[in-house]
Structures are given as structure tokens and as C-alpha cells.
mmCIF file of C-alpha atoms and ligand atoms in Angstrom:
data_model
loop_
_atom_site.group_PDB
_atom_site.id
_atom_site.type_symbol
_atom_site.label_atom_id
_atom_site.label_comp_id
_atom_site.label_asym_id
_atom_site.label_seq_id
_atom_site.Cartn_x
_atom_site.Cartn_y
_atom_site.Cartn_z
ATOM 1 C CA UNK A 1 193.349 244.794 131.372
ATOM 2 C CA UNK A 2 194.863 241.451 131.047
ATOM 3 C CA UNK A 3 197.216 240.367 133.692
ATOM 4 C CA UNK A 4 199.251 237.121 134.535
ATOM 5 C CA UNK A 5 198.836 236.344 137.831
ATOM 6 C CA UNK A 6 201.719 233.726 138.909
ATOM 7 C CA UNK A 7 200.199 232.264 141.817
ATOM 8 C CA UNK A 8 201.032 228.518 140.868
ATOM 9 C CA UNK A 9 204.053 227.381 142.090
ATOM 10 C CA UNK A 10 204.757 224.191 139.676
ATOM 11 C CA UNK A 11 205.921 223.477 136.190
ATOM 12 C CA UNK A 12 202.708 224.424 134.443
ATOM 13 C CA UNK A 13 203.402 227.655 134.917
ATOM 14 C CA UNK A 14 201.128 230.741 136.079
ATOM 15 C CA UNK A 15 197.591 230.197 135.634
ATOM 16 C CA UNK A 16 195.811 232.635 133.391
ATOM 17 C CA UNK A 17 193.281 235.109 135.048
ATOM 18 C CA UNK A 18 191.849 238.057 133.474
ATOM 19 C CA UNK A 19 191.217 240.851 136.069
ATOM 20 C CA UNK A 20 188.434 243.052 135.927
ATOM 21 C CA UNK A 21 188.725 246.979 135.036
ATOM 22 C CA UNK A 22 187.843 247.663 138.912
ATOM 23 C CA UNK A 23 189.400 244.645 141.080
ATOM 24 C CA UNK A 24 189.220 245.477 144.607
ATOM 25 C CA UNK A 25 191.507 244.981 146.851
ATOM 26 C CA UNK A 26 190.472 244.401 151.020
ATOM 27 C CA UNK A 27 189.647 248.292 151.312
ATOM 28 C CA UNK A 28 187.435 248.466 148.376
ATOM 29 C CA UNK A 29 185.494 245.461 149.241
ATOM 30 C CA UNK A 30 184.636 246.780 152.682
ATOM 31 C CA UNK A 31 183.326 250.090 150.807
ATOM 32 C CA UNK A 32 181.124 247.875 148.608
ATOM 33 C CA UNK A 33 180.111 245.773 151.570
ATOM 34 C CA UNK A 34 178.834 249.171 153.181
ATOM 35 C CA UNK A 35 177.397 250.431 149.796
ATOM 36 C CA UNK A 36 175.464 247.540 149.584
ATOM 37 C CA UNK A 37 174.017 247.864 153.068
ATOM 38 C CA UNK A 38 173.192 251.492 152.230
ATOM 39 C CA UNK A 39 171.142 250.217 149.487
ATOM 40 C CA UNK A 40 169.228 247.528 151.959
ATOM 41 C CA UNK A 41 168.596 250.914 154.528
ATOM 42 C CA UNK A 42 167.240 253.151 151.544
ATOM 43 C CA UNK A 43 164.989 250.232 149.865
ATOM 44 C CA UNK A 44 161.430 250.742 150.453
ATOM 45 C CA UNK A 45 159.071 247.779 151.279
ATOM 46 C CA UNK A 46 160.700 246.407 154.466
ATOM 47 C CA UNK A 47 157.507 247.835 156.472
ATOM 48 C CA UNK A 48 154.306 246.445 155.900
ATOM 49 C CA UNK A 49 151.669 249.230 155.536
ATOM 50 C CA UNK A 50 148.117 249.641 156.920
ATOM 51 C CA UNK A 51 146.656 248.954 153.466
ATOM 52 C CA UNK A 52 147.823 245.490 152.886
ATOM 53 C CA UNK A 53 148.486 244.477 156.541
ATOM 54 C CA UNK A 54 147.045 241.503 158.370
ATOM 55 C CA UNK A 55 145.390 241.692 161.532
ATOM 56 C CA UNK A 56 148.019 243.121 163.864
ATOM 57 C CA UNK A 57 150.582 243.716 161.151
ATOM 58 C CA UNK A 58 150.509 247.387 160.310
ATOM 59 C CA UNK A 59 153.968 248.734 160.589
ATOM 60 C CA UNK A 60 155.809 245.234 160.936
ATOM 61 C CA UNK A 61 159.526 245.341 159.930
ATOM 62 C CA UNK A 62 160.249 242.065 158.122
ATOM 63 C CA UNK A 63 164.029 241.843 157.816
ATOM 64 C CA UNK A 64 167.520 243.064 159.743
ATOM 65 C CA UNK A 65 170.285 244.249 158.100
ATOM 66 C CA UNK A 66 171.780 241.939 155.385
ATOM 67 C CA UNK A 67 174.685 239.538 156.118
ATOM 68 C CA UNK A 68 176.987 239.042 152.835
ATOM 69 C CA UNK A 69 179.427 236.567 151.516
ATOM 70 C CA UNK A 70 181.484 236.345 148.102
ATOM 71 C CA UNK A 71 182.637 233.635 146.229
ATOM 72 C CA UNK A 72 184.517 233.613 142.685
ATOM 73 C CA UNK A 73 182.269 232.925 139.773
ATOM 74 C CA UNK A 74 185.008 230.252 138.894
ATOM 75 C CA UNK A 75 185.274 228.400 141.829
ATOM 76 C CA UNK A 76 185.150 225.084 141.351
ATOM 77 C CA UNK A 77 182.318 224.413 143.965
ATOM 78 C CA UNK A 78 179.968 224.961 141.342
ATOM 79 C CA UNK A 79 181.036 222.589 138.938
ATOM 80 C CA UNK A 80 180.590 220.465 141.872
ATOM 81 C CA UNK A 81 176.650 221.399 142.034
ATOM 82 C CA UNK A 82 175.932 220.079 138.681
ATOM 83 C CA UNK A 83 176.550 216.470 139.719
ATOM 84 C CA UNK A 84 173.088 214.910 140.176
ATOM 85 C CA UNK A 85 173.442 214.036 143.782
ATOM 86 C CA UNK A 86 174.155 217.884 144.977
ATOM 87 C CA UNK A 87 171.675 219.896 142.405
ATOM 88 C CA UNK A 88 172.062 218.305 139.116
ATOM 89 C CA UNK A 89 172.831 219.176 135.675
ATOM 90 C CA UNK A 90 170.061 222.177 135.413
ATOM 91 C CA UNK A 91 172.222 224.309 137.746
ATOM 92 C CA UNK A 92 173.758 227.116 135.535
ATOM 93 C CA UNK A 93 177.019 227.781 136.312
ATOM 94 C CA UNK A 94 177.438 231.793 137.040
ATOM 95 C CA UNK A 95 178.835 232.462 133.139
ATOM 96 C CA UNK A 96 175.818 230.862 131.910
ATOM 97 C CA UNK A 97 173.598 233.409 133.234
ATOM 98 C CA UNK A 98 176.215 236.351 132.488
ATOM 99 C CA UNK A 99 179.122 236.273 130.519
ATOM 100 C CA UNK A 100 182.537 237.275 131.797
ATOM 101 C CA UNK A 101 181.461 236.562 135.561
ATOM 102 C CA UNK A 102 183.886 237.187 138.274
ATOM 103 C CA UNK A 103 182.255 237.087 141.450
ATOM 104 C CA UNK A 104 178.970 236.221 143.124
ATOM 105 C CA UNK A 105 177.679 238.102 146.008
ATOM 106 C CA UNK A 106 175.371 236.651 148.046
ATOM 107 C CA UNK A 107 173.292 237.697 151.108
ATOM 108 C CA UNK A 108 171.072 236.433 153.984
ATOM 109 C CA UNK A 109 168.227 239.034 155.024
ATOM 110 C CA UNK A 110 167.081 237.580 158.798
ATOM 111 C CA UNK A 111 164.232 237.647 160.158
ATOM 112 C CA UNK A 112 163.468 240.128 162.844
ATOM 113 C CA UNK A 113 162.624 239.175 166.321
ATOM 114 C CA UNK A 114 158.939 240.237 165.952
ATOM 115 C CA UNK A 115 158.690 237.949 162.702
ATOM 116 C CA UNK A 116 160.387 235.057 164.347
ATOM 117 C CA UNK A 117 158.374 235.237 167.702
ATOM 118 C CA UNK A 118 154.999 235.063 166.180
ATOM 119 C CA UNK A 119 155.769 231.902 164.662
ATOM 120 C CA UNK A 120 156.799 230.382 167.663
ATOM 121 C CA UNK A 121 153.195 229.299 168.695
ATOM 122 C CA UNK A 122 150.140 228.853 167.116
ATOM 123 C CA UNK A 123 151.108 224.823 166.362
ATOM 124 C CA UNK A 124 149.835 224.260 162.634
ATOM 125 C CA UNK A 125 149.112 227.919 162.125
ATOM 126 C CA UNK A 126 151.488 229.915 160.269
ATOM 127 C CA UNK A 127 151.356 233.190 161.713
ATOM 128 C CA UNK A 128 150.473 236.444 159.728
ATOM 129 C CA UNK A 129 153.811 238.057 160.209
ATOM 130 C CA UNK A 130 155.501 235.318 158.894
ATOM 131 C CA UNK A 131 152.957 235.132 155.784
ATOM 132 C CA UNK A 132 154.103 238.704 155.427
ATOM 133 C CA UNK A 133 157.797 237.703 155.395
ATOM 134 C CA UNK A 134 157.038 235.050 153.025
ATOM 135 C CA UNK A 135 155.239 236.499 150.360
ATOM 136 C CA UNK A 136 155.773 241.028 150.526
ATOM 137 C CA UNK A 137 159.373 239.708 152.249
ATOM 138 C CA UNK A 138 160.634 238.119 148.797
ATOM 139 C CA UNK A 139 158.785 241.154 146.675
ATOM 140 C CA UNK A 140 161.355 243.151 148.982
ATOM 141 C CA UNK A 141 164.105 240.988 148.439
ATOM 142 C CA UNK A 142 163.310 241.257 144.731
ATOM 143 C CA UNK A 143 163.365 244.959 144.823
ATOM 144 C CA UNK A 144 166.822 245.110 146.783
ATOM 145 C CA UNK A 145 168.543 242.989 144.524
ATOM 146 C CA UNK A 146 167.252 245.480 141.789
ATOM 147 C CA UNK A 147 168.861 248.415 143.948
ATOM 148 C CA UNK A 148 172.052 245.779 144.061
ATOM 149 C CA UNK A 149 171.977 245.848 140.267
ATOM 150 C CA UNK A 150 171.798 249.180 139.514
ATOM 151 C CA UNK A 151 174.457 250.005 141.913
ATOM 152 C CA UNK A 152 176.918 247.550 140.259
ATOM 153 C CA UNK A 153 175.944 248.916 136.643
ATOM 154 C CA UNK A 154 176.773 252.413 138.090
ATOM 155 C CA UNK A 155 180.291 251.266 138.696
ATOM 156 C CA UNK A 156 180.794 250.091 135.338
ATOM 157 C CA UNK A 157 180.223 246.299 136.123
ATOM 158 C CA UNK A 158 177.917 243.817 134.077
ATOM 159 C CA UNK A 159 175.279 242.036 136.610
ATOM 160 C CA UNK A 160 172.627 239.401 136.623
ATOM 161 C CA UNK A 161 170.123 238.672 139.340
ATOM 162 C CA UNK A 162 169.053 234.821 138.374
ATOM 163 C CA UNK A 163 166.224 234.850 140.862
ATOM 164 C CA UNK A 164 164.154 237.421 138.592
ATOM 165 C CA UNK A 165 165.819 236.590 135.468
ATOM 166 C CA UNK A 166 163.496 235.079 132.945
ATOM 167 C CA UNK A 167 165.690 232.220 132.263
ATOM 168 C CA UNK A 168 165.208 230.899 136.434
ATOM 169 C CA UNK A 169 163.569 227.368 136.531
ATOM 170 C CA UNK A 170 162.672 225.105 139.296
ATOM 171 C CA UNK A 171 162.467 221.570 138.020
ATOM 172 C CA UNK A 172 160.439 218.708 140.326
ATOM 173 C CA UNK A 173 160.515 214.825 139.583
ATOM 174 C CA UNK A 174 159.435 211.672 141.799
ATOM 175 C CA UNK A 175 162.325 209.462 141.798
ATOM 176 C CA UNK A 176 162.430 205.727 142.574
ATOM 177 C CA UNK A 177 161.635 203.958 144.730
ATOM 178 C CA UNK A 178 158.065 205.145 143.459
ATOM 179 C CA UNK A 179 156.324 203.444 146.130
ATOM 180 C CA UNK A 180 158.163 206.056 148.713
ATOM 181 C CA UNK A 181 157.577 208.923 146.481
ATOM 182 C CA UNK A 182 160.868 210.742 146.912
ATOM 183 C CA UNK A 183 160.563 214.430 145.649
ATOM 184 C CA UNK A 184 163.642 215.977 144.033
ATOM 185 C CA UNK A 185 163.780 219.345 143.529
ATOM 186 C CA UNK A 186 166.412 221.362 141.634
ATOM 187 C CA UNK A 187 166.468 224.939 140.324
ATOM 188 C CA UNK A 188 168.748 226.459 138.008
ATOM 189 C CA UNK A 189 170.053 228.959 140.718
ATOM 190 C CA UNK A 190 169.724 227.487 144.388
ATOM 191 C CA UNK A 191 170.284 230.405 146.805
ATOM 192 C CA UNK A 192 171.377 228.004 149.550
ATOM 193 C CA UNK A 193 174.144 226.481 147.527
ATOM 194 C CA UNK A 194 175.654 229.689 146.134
ATOM 195 C CA UNK A 195 175.321 231.189 149.865
ATOM 196 C CA UNK A 196 177.361 227.867 150.819
ATOM 197 C CA UNK A 197 179.947 228.616 148.192
ATOM 198 C CA UNK A 198 180.613 232.342 149.505
ATOM 199 C CA UNK A 199 181.103 231.084 153.115
ATOM 200 C CA UNK A 200 177.627 232.478 154.442
ATOM 201 C CA UNK A 201 176.613 229.217 156.194
ATOM 202 C CA UNK A 202 176.131 225.491 156.053
ATOM 203 C CA UNK A 203 173.069 222.965 155.654
ATOM 204 C CA UNK A 204 171.279 221.507 158.050
ATOM 205 C CA UNK A 205 168.869 218.444 159.065
ATOM 206 C CA UNK A 206 165.951 220.542 157.630
ATOM 207 C CA UNK A 207 167.808 221.198 154.399
ATOM 208 C CA UNK A 208 167.852 224.960 155.425
ATOM 209 C CA UNK A 209 171.113 226.898 155.140
ATOM 210 C CA UNK A 210 172.441 227.984 158.833
ATOM 211 C CA UNK A 211 174.193 231.519 158.834
ATOM 212 C CA UNK A 212 175.847 233.231 161.555
ATOM 213 C CA UNK A 213 172.401 234.823 162.393
ATOM 214 C CA UNK A 214 170.806 231.837 161.742
ATOM 215 C CA UNK A 215 168.155 229.717 159.378
ATOM 216 C CA UNK A 216 165.291 232.074 160.045
ATOM 217 C CA UNK A 217 165.191 234.325 156.850
ATOM 218 C CA UNK A 218 165.730 234.667 153.232
ATOM 219 C CA UNK A 219 168.886 234.125 150.832
ATOM 220 C CA UNK A 220 169.393 236.070 147.706
ATOM 221 C CA UNK A 221 172.194 236.793 145.085
ATOM 222 C CA UNK A 222 174.076 238.822 142.144
ATOM 223 C CA UNK A 223 176.218 237.973 139.710
ATOM 224 C CA UNK A 224 178.866 240.558 138.554
ATOM 225 C CA UNK A 225 181.816 241.060 136.261
ATOM 226 C CA UNK A 226 183.633 242.462 138.692
ATOM 227 C CA UNK A 227 186.290 241.124 140.506
ATOM 228 C CA UNK A 228 185.820 241.438 144.367
ATOM 229 C CA UNK A 229 187.950 239.550 146.581
ATOM 230 C CA UNK A 230 186.052 235.890 147.646
ATOM 231 C CA UNK A 231 185.653 235.246 151.430
ATOM 232 C CA UNK A 232 186.702 232.128 152.547
ATOM 233 C CA UNK A 233 184.422 229.037 153.833
ATOM 234 C CA UNK A 234 184.693 229.027 157.504
ATOM 235 C CA UNK A 235 183.650 224.931 157.492
ATOM 236 C CA UNK A 236 184.105 222.052 155.948
ATOM 237 C CA UNK A 237 181.128 219.824 155.873
ATOM 238 C CA UNK A 238 177.925 220.704 154.197
ATOM 239 C CA UNK A 239 175.837 220.303 157.688
ATOM 240 C CA UNK A 240 178.679 221.588 159.953
ATOM 241 C CA UNK A 241 176.695 224.030 161.964
ATOM 242 C CA UNK A 242 173.635 221.646 162.628
ATOM 243 C CA UNK A 243 173.893 220.233 165.794
ATOM 244 C CA UNK A 244 171.455 217.422 165.097
ATOM 245 C CA UNK A 245 169.328 218.062 168.209
ATOM 246 C CA UNK A 246 166.181 217.213 166.493
ATOM 247 C CA UNK A 247 164.136 219.941 167.849
ATOM 248 C CA UNK A 248 162.633 220.748 164.691
ATOM 249 C CA UNK A 249 161.417 217.098 163.933
ATOM 250 C CA UNK A 250 159.016 218.123 166.843
ATOM 251 C CA UNK A 251 158.295 221.452 165.490
ATOM 252 C CA UNK A 252 157.091 220.208 162.193
ATOM 253 C CA UNK A 253 153.324 220.104 161.459
ATOM 254 C CA UNK A 254 153.495 217.792 158.296
ATOM 255 C CA UNK A 255 156.020 214.850 160.004
ATOM 256 C CA UNK A 256 157.914 215.835 157.239
ATOM 257 C CA UNK A 257 161.629 215.993 159.340
ATOM 258 C CA UNK A 258 163.207 212.871 160.887
ATOM 259 C CA UNK A 259 166.602 212.344 162.342
ATOM 260 C CA UNK A 260 167.163 209.284 160.355
ATOM 261 C CA UNK A 261 165.720 210.404 156.746
ATOM 262 C CA UNK A 262 166.294 214.122 156.803
ATOM 263 C CA UNK A 263 163.856 216.354 155.271
ATOM 264 C CA UNK A 264 161.035 214.549 153.270
ATOM 265 C CA UNK A 265 160.308 217.172 150.271
ATOM 266 C CA UNK A 266 157.013 216.156 149.253
ATOM 267 C CA UNK A 267 155.398 216.198 152.436
ATOM 268 C CA UNK A 268 156.641 219.779 153.143
ATOM 269 C CA UNK A 269 155.860 220.858 149.843
ATOM 270 C CA UNK A 270 151.972 219.327 150.720
ATOM 271 C CA UNK A 271 151.859 221.176 153.363
ATOM 272 C CA UNK A 272 152.800 224.199 152.051
ATOM 273 C CA UNK A 273 150.052 223.545 149.227
ATOM 274 C CA UNK A 274 147.666 223.123 152.325
ATOM 275 C CA UNK A 275 148.640 226.806 153.866
ATOM 276 C CA UNK A 276 147.900 228.091 150.164
ATOM 277 C CA UNK A 277 144.436 227.271 150.522
ATOM 278 C CA UNK A 278 144.174 228.527 153.645
ATOM 279 C CA UNK A 279 146.226 231.745 153.857
ATOM 280 C CA UNK A 280 145.309 232.575 150.094
ATOM 281 C CA UNK A 281 146.705 234.744 148.594
ATOM 282 C CA UNK A 282 149.924 234.543 150.617
ATOM 283 C CA UNK A 283 151.278 230.816 151.957
ATOM 284 C CA UNK A 284 154.177 229.905 154.275
ATOM 285 C CA UNK A 285 154.970 227.785 157.149
ATOM 286 C CA UNK A 286 158.736 227.844 158.482
ATOM 287 C CA UNK A 287 157.825 226.304 161.745
ATOM 288 C CA UNK A 288 161.103 224.487 161.517
ATOM 289 C CA UNK A 289 163.080 227.755 161.416
ATOM 290 C CA UNK A 290 161.795 229.126 164.786
ATOM 291 C CA UNK A 291 161.596 227.799 168.218
ATOM 292 C CA UNK A 292 164.981 226.088 167.618
ATOM 293 C CA UNK A 293 168.682 226.562 168.701
ATOM 294 C CA UNK A 294 169.707 227.374 164.654
ATOM 295 C CA UNK A 295 166.557 230.012 165.201
ATOM 296 C CA UNK A 296 168.693 233.065 164.917
ATOM 297 C CA UNK A 297 172.461 232.109 165.512
ATOM 298 C CA UNK A 298 174.950 228.894 164.626
ATOM 299 C CA UNK A 299 173.700 226.587 167.640
ATOM 300 C CA UNK A 300 176.068 225.573 170.381
ATOM 301 C CA UNK A 301 177.334 221.929 170.651
ATOM 302 C CA UNK A 302 176.603 221.099 174.286
HETATM 303 C C1 LIG B 401 161.924 224.355 145.452
HETATM 304 C C2 LIG B 401 161.898 225.173 146.899
HETATM 305 C C3 LIG B 401 161.034 224.760 147.940
HETATM 306 C C4 LIG B 401 160.422 223.247 147.666
HETATM 307 C C5 LIG B 401 161.578 222.270 148.058
HETATM 308 C C6 LIG B 401 162.780 222.851 149.161
HETATM 309 C C7 LIG B 401 164.206 222.140 148.608
HETATM 310 N N1 LIG B 401 164.990 221.912 149.762
HETATM 311 O O1 LIG B 401 164.643 221.851 147.708
HETATM 312 C C8 LIG B 401 159.742 223.328 149.123
HETATM 313 C C9 LIG B 401 158.308 223.809 149.058
HETATM 314 C C10 LIG B 401 159.466 221.889 149.939
HETATM 315 C C11 LIG B 401 160.197 224.485 149.921
HETATM 316 C C12 LIG B 401 159.719 224.925 151.050
HETATM 317 C C13 LIG B 401 160.544 225.964 152.147
HETATM 318 N N2 LIG B 401 161.187 226.627 151.759
HETATM 319 CO CO1 LIG B 401 161.761 226.762 149.692
HETATM 320 N N3 LIG B 401 162.708 227.060 148.183
HETATM 321 C C14 LIG B 401 162.836 226.629 146.879
HETATM 322 C C15 LIG B 401 163.543 227.123 146.110
HETATM 323 C C16 LIG B 401 162.687 227.917 144.889
HETATM 324 C C17 LIG B 401 164.790 225.746 145.195
HETATM 325 C C18 LIG B 401 165.475 225.059 146.214
HETATM 326 C C19 LIG B 401 166.259 224.126 145.528
HETATM 327 O O2 LIG B 401 167.150 224.700 144.483
HETATM 328 N N4 LIG B 401 166.501 223.077 145.772
HETATM 329 C C20 LIG B 401 167.391 222.287 144.925
HETATM 330 C C21 LIG B 401 168.029 220.967 145.839
HETATM 331 C C22 LIG B 401 168.848 220.420 145.407
HETATM 332 O O3 LIG B 401 168.358 221.119 147.337
HETATM 333 P P1 LIG B 401 168.765 220.288 148.346
HETATM 334 O O4 LIG B 401 168.110 218.810 147.885
HETATM 335 O O5 LIG B 401 167.954 221.034 149.764
HETATM 336 O O6 LIG B 401 169.951 220.172 148.482
HETATM 337 C C23 LIG B 401 170.950 219.041 149.094
HETATM 338 C C24 LIG B 401 172.016 218.647 148.182
HETATM 339 O O7 LIG B 401 172.646 219.305 147.714
HETATM 340 C C25 LIG B 401 172.864 218.102 149.882
HETATM 341 N N5 LIG B 401 174.288 217.847 148.936
HETATM 342 C C26 LIG B 401 174.543 216.740 148.725
HETATM 343 N N6 LIG B 401 176.111 216.735 148.310
HETATM 344 C C27 LIG B 401 176.660 217.934 148.498
HETATM 345 C C28 LIG B 401 177.589 218.480 148.372
HETATM 346 C C29 LIG B 401 177.910 219.985 148.425
HETATM 347 C C30 LIG B 401 178.921 220.700 148.239
HETATM 348 C C31 LIG B 401 176.791 220.874 148.828
HETATM 349 C C32 LIG B 401 176.531 222.307 148.883
HETATM 350 C C33 LIG B 401 175.296 220.214 149.282
HETATM 351 C C34 LIG B 401 175.329 218.824 149.205
HETATM 352 O O8 LIG B 401 172.710 218.840 150.726
HETATM 353 C C35 LIG B 401 171.694 220.022 150.395
HETATM 354 C C36 LIG B 401 170.820 219.686 151.816
HETATM 355 O O9 LIG B 401 170.309 218.457 151.921
HETATM 356 C C37 LIG B 401 164.412 228.025 146.936
HETATM 357 C C38 LIG B 401 164.977 229.089 146.317
HETATM 358 C C39 LIG B 401 166.368 229.258 145.432
HETATM 359 N N7 LIG B 401 166.386 229.631 144.187
HETATM 360 O O10 LIG B 401 167.214 228.504 145.895
HETATM 361 C C40 LIG B 401 163.517 228.421 148.219
HETATM 362 C C41 LIG B 401 164.478 228.185 149.355
HETATM 363 C C42 LIG B 401 165.214 227.243 149.501
HETATM 364 N N8 LIG B 401 163.142 228.216 150.485
HETATM 365 C C43 LIG B 401 163.084 228.688 151.540
HETATM 366 C C44 LIG B 401 162.639 228.903 152.233
HETATM 367 C C45 LIG B 401 162.472 229.581 153.545
HETATM 368 C C46 LIG B 401 161.376 227.773 152.781
HETATM 369 C C47 LIG B 401 160.236 227.458 153.726
HETATM 370 C C48 LIG B 401 161.004 227.761 155.050
HETATM 371 C C49 LIG B 401 158.787 228.413 153.168
HETATM 372 C C50 LIG B 401 158.320 229.339 154.068
HETATM 373 N N9 LIG B 401 159.249 230.586 153.803
HETATM 374 O O11 LIG B 401 157.420 229.117 154.811
HETATM 375 C C51 LIG B 401 160.094 226.094 153.293
HETATM 376 C C52 LIG B 401 160.887 224.915 154.195
HETATM 377 C C53 LIG B 401 162.331 224.757 153.723
HETATM 378 C C54 LIG B 401 163.375 224.366 154.892
HETATM 379 N N10 LIG B 401 162.589 223.324 155.449
HETATM 380 O O12 LIG B 401 164.345 224.371 154.776
HETATM 381 C C55 LIG B 401 164.609 229.410 151.532
HETATM 382 C C56 LIG B 401 165.464 228.986 152.345
HETATM 383 C C57 LIG B 401 165.807 229.628 153.428
HETATM 384 C C58 LIG B 401 167.030 229.055 154.230
HETATM 385 N N11 LIG B 401 167.330 229.550 155.554
HETATM 386 O O13 LIG B 401 167.681 227.866 153.895
HETATM 387 C C59 LIG B 401 164.984 229.516 150.064
HETATM 388 C C60 LIG B 401 166.597 229.626 149.712
HETATM 389 C C61 LIG B 401 164.207 230.754 149.487
HETATM 390 C C62 LIG B 401 165.061 232.060 149.863
HETATM 391 N N12 LIG B 401 165.065 232.956 148.482
HETATM 392 O O14 LIG B 401 165.573 232.848 150.696
HETATM 393 N N13 LIG B 401 160.985 225.345 149.354
HETATM 394 S S1 LIG B 402 166.678 222.436 165.372
HETATM 395 FE FE1 LIG B 402 168.683 220.793 165.864
HETATM 396 S S2 LIG B 402 168.687 219.600 164.167
HETATM 397 FE FE2 LIG B 402 167.169 220.975 163.526
HETATM 398 S S3 LIG B 402 168.162 222.081 162.111
HETATM 399 FE FE3 LIG B 402 168.344 223.240 163.593
HETATM 400 S S4 LIG B 402 170.425 222.303 164.754
HETATM 401 FE FE4 LIG B 402 169.880 221.033 163.303
HETATM 402 S S1 LIG B 403 158.381 224.364 156.377
HETATM 403 FE FE1 LIG B 403 156.844 223.631 157.646
HETATM 404 S S2 LIG B 403 156.394 221.595 156.585
HETATM 405 FE FE2 LIG B 403 158.171 222.232 155.570
HETATM 406 S S3 LIG B 403 159.452 221.071 156.925
HETATM 407 FE FE3 LIG B 403 159.797 223.129 157.832
HETATM 408 S S4 LIG B 403 157.869 222.724 159.497
HETATM 409 FE FE4 LIG B 403 157.719 220.755 158.232
#
């Protein structure tokens, strides 16, 4: 069905928007979000089984229930992501992943208190719970997005999950000044930027994205051809939720974060590689995401 939606009150006339077969109003959207939460509850893999558990981790529940945000696939912010100081030209617009894309649903899966608490102590050591949440947590997240894809396809909507798509890629390059070894990383689908677009949260000093449930957790997303009412972004600035308190600076074992320069990707990446040698087949750090005021909430400005 094609409709003219005349919302533009100027001499260009109404803009053309093709509304989907199953465009949603507020009520439909509420139902969809409830359904997506139910898919989370029914998805297997959020609990660490005895067969694979590291010491003391049997029965560990990794994630709390997701928080969601929706953006329109043609939101002009996506074109801003193509600028080289934001992500760069490698970023693929939603309709390059899925022709006819209308909406992008983003979600944050907050880590449980048990995962977060476990990684607050032991300086320089990553807790076994955090290692599970990094590796088995991402496997669970992938299974969950597969469940979301089935849900939308059953509703007659097209759906694409960039994170598990064979076209997904991350490019790393060392930028000038060469003597400072500045590592620039750009993926063709950045979960944090997409979540930012969907109103889920803002960036912070460590470059993590702080959601209403804090920074400790993981992000995912799905692009669909169904039109779902987008959320408004309750912020204006890219770093609005960060109070620049510097607590994460002291937490970082690699000295990768500074109040003056933000996060040095290369130092963080090198530390991450070290953890891979130590904890193979797992890896992870995340010390800057726990024991800080933004761990599980938007920090309050004092
Ligand atoms: C490559 C990668 C890494 C690299 C580089 C990180 C990076 N920031 O790029 C390394 C190895 C260092 C890394 C480390 C970690 N990672 Co990582 N990583 C990724 C990956 C695969 C791609 C990141 C990417 O595309 N970066 C693109 C560049 C451009 O991002 P950026 O430089 O930070 O962007 C800045 C600019 O855009 C700037 N900006 C300038 N102008 C403007 C204008 C606008 C409008 C906007 C929006 C922004 C903007 O603001 C941004 C922040 O400074 C994502 C998964 C994914 N597909 O998204 C996970 C991801 C970012 N990682 C994640 C995590 C959890 C980690 C670790 C904690 C590992 C662990 N679990 O132990 C650490 C620590 C990260 C931290 N301190 O936040 C999470 C983030 C969760 C969160 N709360 O934010 C992600 C999203 C994975 C996931 N599925 O949840 N990671
Ligand atoms: S600890 Fe403080 S400075 Fe660091 S990211 Fe969180 S709010 Fe920002
Ligand atoms: S993940 Fe670890 S090494 Fe990287 S910035 Fe955070 S605390 Fe530092």
C-alpha cells in the first residue's frame, strides 16, 4: 500500500512515505515490545551449564531483561555515521543491509548483578563470570536475535541481523600521527551508534554507551521492513549521560583511559589480546564498566 503522508507544511508539498503493510501505532508497538521480551524469556543459553562452567559459575544467569529502542531506517542520523570522524564510509545504511528497510530495533542486555559484582574486585584479573558473559553471552545474544528474526518473519516482515550476517566486517587502521599509534576502528554496523540513534543511550569517556540500565552489558539490533513508531532521543549531545568523574580511568589496568584524551583503542586492544593468551578460549576485561557510577544506571550529576 502506498500513501501520501502530508506532514510537511511548506511549499515542497507532502513528502512521500511508503507505509508498510503492517505499520504500527503506539498500541501495536507496545505489543511488539512485549513479544520481543517474551522471546528473550524463552530463549535458551542465558544460564551457564555445569558442562562448560568455569569455577563457581554453574547456574550463572548472565543477562537481565532487555531494554529496547526503535529508530526509523531513514533517520538522517544514519547518514551522519558515514562521516569519517563519526564511523566512516564503511558504515552500511540500513537499506543496504535489507532493501525496503523501515525500522531498526536496538536492544541493551544488562549484565546481572552477579556478573557485574564478580568483576569489580581482583585488579588486573577478569572474573570467570565476566569471561562467560563476554563469550557465551554473545552466543546467547546471537541466538536471541535469531529468535527475533523468526518473530518478524512470521509477521510477514523482512528482517536482517547485521551482526551475524556474512557481510559484517570491522576495519582497523593506524592513523597519523604515526608516532602516537592512534588506532581507528570502524565496523560496517556499530551497535552503539545504532542504539544511540534509537534513543537507548549516549556515549561516555570509555566510548561505551550508557543506557538507562548503565554501561555494563551488551547491545544488539535487527533491521526490519515493518514500520514501527520510532522513539525520540531524550538527549542532544553524544556524551550527555557521562559525568566525566574519571572513576573509569582508575579502574583500567592498561592505562588506556584519560580525562584529557578519552580512550586509547590501541592500549585497550593490546590488553584484550593479553587476556586472550591468559584465559583462552575466552577473553575480556570490562574493568571500566563496573565499580563506576555508570555501571547500572545513568549517573547523577552532583
Ligand atoms: C571493534 C570493537 C572493539 C575494539 C574497539 C572499540 C571501539 N570503541 O571501537 C576493542 C577491542 C578495543 C573493544 C573493546 C571492548 N569492547 Co568492543 N566492540 C567492538 C565492535 C566489534 C565494533 C566497534 C565499532 O564499530 N567502533 C566504531 C568506532 C567508530 O566507534 P568509536 O570510535 O567508539 O565512535 C566514536 C565516534 O563515533 C564519536 N563521535 C564523533 N562524532 C559523533 C557524532 C555522533 C552523532 C555520534 C553518535 C558519535 C560521534 O563518538 C564515539 C565514541 O567516542 C563492537 C560491536 C559492534 N558491531 O558494534 C563491540 C562493542 C563496542 N564492544 C563492547 C564491549 C562490551 C567491549 C569490552 C568491554 C570488552 C569486554 N566485554 O570485555 C571492551 C571495552 C570497550 C569500552 N571501553 O567501551 C560492546 C559495548 C557495550 C557498551 N556498553 O557500550 C559492543 C557494542 C559489543 C556488543 N555487542 O555489545 N571493542
Ligand atoms: S566512570 Fe564516570 S567518566 Fe567514566 S564513563 Fe562512567 S560516568 Fe563517565
Ligand atoms: S576494557 Fe579494560 S583495557 Fe579496555 S578500556 Fe576498559 S578497563 Fe581498560
